[in-house]
mmCIF file of C-alpha atoms in Angstrom:
data_model
loop_
_atom_site.group_PDB
_atom_site.id
_atom_site.type_symbol
_atom_site.label_atom_id
_atom_site.label_comp_id
_atom_site.label_asym_id
_atom_site.label_seq_id
_atom_site.Cartn_x
_atom_site.Cartn_y
_atom_site.Cartn_z
ATOM 1 C CA MET A 1 4.670 -4.094 18.684
ATOM 2 C CA ASP A 2 6.881 -6.561 21.174
ATOM 3 C CA LYS A 3 10.767 -6.699 20.951
ATOM 4 C CA LYS A 4 10.656 -9.903 19.139
ATOM 5 C CA LYS A 5 8.100 -8.965 16.402
ATOM 6 C CA GLN A 6 10.034 -5.712 15.664
ATOM 7 C CA ASP A 7 13.247 -7.635 15.349
ATOM 8 C CA ILE A 8 11.670 -10.173 13.048
ATOM 9 C CA ALA A 9 10.057 -7.225 10.857
ATOM 10 C CA TYR A 10 13.613 -5.589 10.875
ATOM 11 C CA PHE A 11 15.023 -9.032 9.784
ATOM 12 C CA LEU A 12 12.245 -9.227 7.059
ATOM 13 C CA SER A 13 13.401 -5.612 5.856
ATOM 14 C CA PHE A 14 16.814 -6.473 5.669
ATOM 15 C CA CYS A 15 16.318 -9.859 3.568
ATOM 16 C CA ILE A 16 13.733 -8.075 1.005
ATOM 17 C CA GLU A 17 16.507 -5.229 0.570
ATOM 18 C CA GLN A 18 19.356 -7.580 0.334
ATOM 19 C CA TYR A 19 17.310 -9.734 -2.378
ATOM 20 C CA LYS A 20 16.344 -6.781 -4.151
ATOM 21 C CA ASN A 21 19.959 -5.493 -4.616
ATOM 22 C CA ALA A 22 21.329 -8.846 -5.226
ATOM 23 C CA LYS A 23 18.963 -9.570 -8.117
ATOM 24 C CA HIS A 24 18.926 -6.078 -9.233
ATOM 25 C CA LEU A 25 15.008 -5.901 -8.821
ATOM 26 C CA THR A 26 12.713 -3.015 -8.147
ATOM 27 C CA GLY A 27 11.153 -3.254 -4.740
ATOM 28 C CA THR A 28 7.719 -4.319 -6.338
ATOM 29 C CA GLU A 29 9.497 -7.081 -8.571
ATOM 30 C CA ALA A 30 11.374 -8.413 -5.332
ATOM 31 C CA MET A 31 8.300 -8.661 -3.123
ATOM 32 C CA ARG A 32 6.183 -10.075 -6.014
ATOM 33 C CA GLN A 33 9.025 -13.053 -6.302
ATOM 34 C CA LEU A 34 9.047 -13.291 -2.328
ATOM 35 C CA ASP A 35 5.036 -13.167 -2.028
ATOM 36 C CA ALA A 36 4.824 -15.907 -4.823
ATOM 37 C CA TYR A 37 6.867 -18.405 -3.062
ATOM 38 C CA HIS A 38 5.953 -17.401 0.764
ATOM 39 C CA VAL A 39 9.848 -16.567 1.139
ATOM 40 C CA LEU A 40 8.801 -13.933 4.067
ATOM 41 C CA ASP A 41 6.552 -16.826 6.256
ATOM 42 C CA TYR A 42 9.534 -18.756 5.974
ATOM 43 C CA LEU A 43 12.200 -16.306 6.792
ATOM 44 C CA ALA A 44 9.909 -15.201 9.825
ATOM 45 C CA GLU A 45 9.094 -18.617 10.779
ATOM 46 C CA HIS A 46 12.740 -19.539 11.039
ATOM 47 C CA TYR A 47 13.939 -16.278 12.131
ATOM 48 C CA GLU A 48 15.998 -17.337 15.368
ATOM 49 C CA ILE A 49 18.493 -19.390 13.192
ATOM 50 C CA LEU A 50 18.600 -17.383 10.086
ATOM 51 C CA HIS A 51 19.317 -13.836 11.454
ATOM 52 C CA THR A 52 22.602 -15.154 12.767
ATOM 53 C CA GLN A 53 23.504 -16.157 9.551
ATOM 54 C CA SER A 54 25.778 -13.947 6.798
ATOM 55 C CA ARG A 55 23.914 -12.071 4.202
ATOM 56 C CA GLN A 56 25.128 -14.206 1.487
ATOM 57 C CA TRP A 57 24.367 -17.382 3.224
ATOM 58 C CA ILE A 58 20.850 -15.823 3.575
ATOM 59 C CA LEU A 59 20.573 -15.113 -0.063
ATOM 60 C CA GLU A 60 21.506 -18.407 -0.845
ATOM 61 C CA ASP A 61 19.125 -19.819 1.458
ATOM 62 C CA ILE A 62 16.321 -17.682 -0.213
ATOM 63 C CA ASP A 63 17.358 -18.999 -3.461
ATOM 64 C CA GLU A 64 17.437 -22.787 -2.541
ATOM 65 C CA PHE A 65 13.882 -22.065 -0.925
ATOM 66 C CA ILE A 66 12.618 -20.580 -4.207
ATOM 67 C CA ASN A 67 14.077 -23.345 -6.224
ATOM 68 C CA LEU A 68 12.349 -25.960 -3.999
ATOM 69 C CA ARG A 69 8.838 -24.363 -4.338
ATOM 70 C CA LYS A 70 9.309 -24.028 -8.082
ATOM 71 C CA LYS A 71 10.123 -27.736 -8.391
ATOM 72 C CA GLU A 72 7.048 -28.557 -5.924
ATOM 73 C CA SER A 73 5.020 -26.110 -8.175
ATOM 74 C CA ALA A 74 5.893 -28.103 -11.353
ATOM 75 C CA TRP A 75 5.402 -31.226 -9.921
ATOM 76 C CA SER A 76 2.033 -30.559 -8.774
ATOM 77 C CA TYR A 77 1.390 -29.406 -12.444
ATOM 78 C CA ILE A 78 2.375 -32.264 -13.781
ATOM 79 C CA MET A 79 0.281 -34.810 -11.219
ATOM 80 C CA ALA A 80 -2.753 -32.762 -12.072
ATOM 81 C CA VAL A 81 -2.453 -33.250 -16.024
#
């Protein structure tokens, strides 16, 4: 694994652990939520910017990302009905 991919993997691991602890979730519950909204893809794609931010900022960004995804899902459901 090249250095950048390894750095991204460590960053994702850090984010998962921080999210799990902040939300008082098990690892499985945290991964279920993060997977459902494709958060890890987002974090990996924007690694260059995000890895320089504070833990609190990253957690707030994850919450905002999930909330936007939830709204998009609700809007898609409304439009389909």
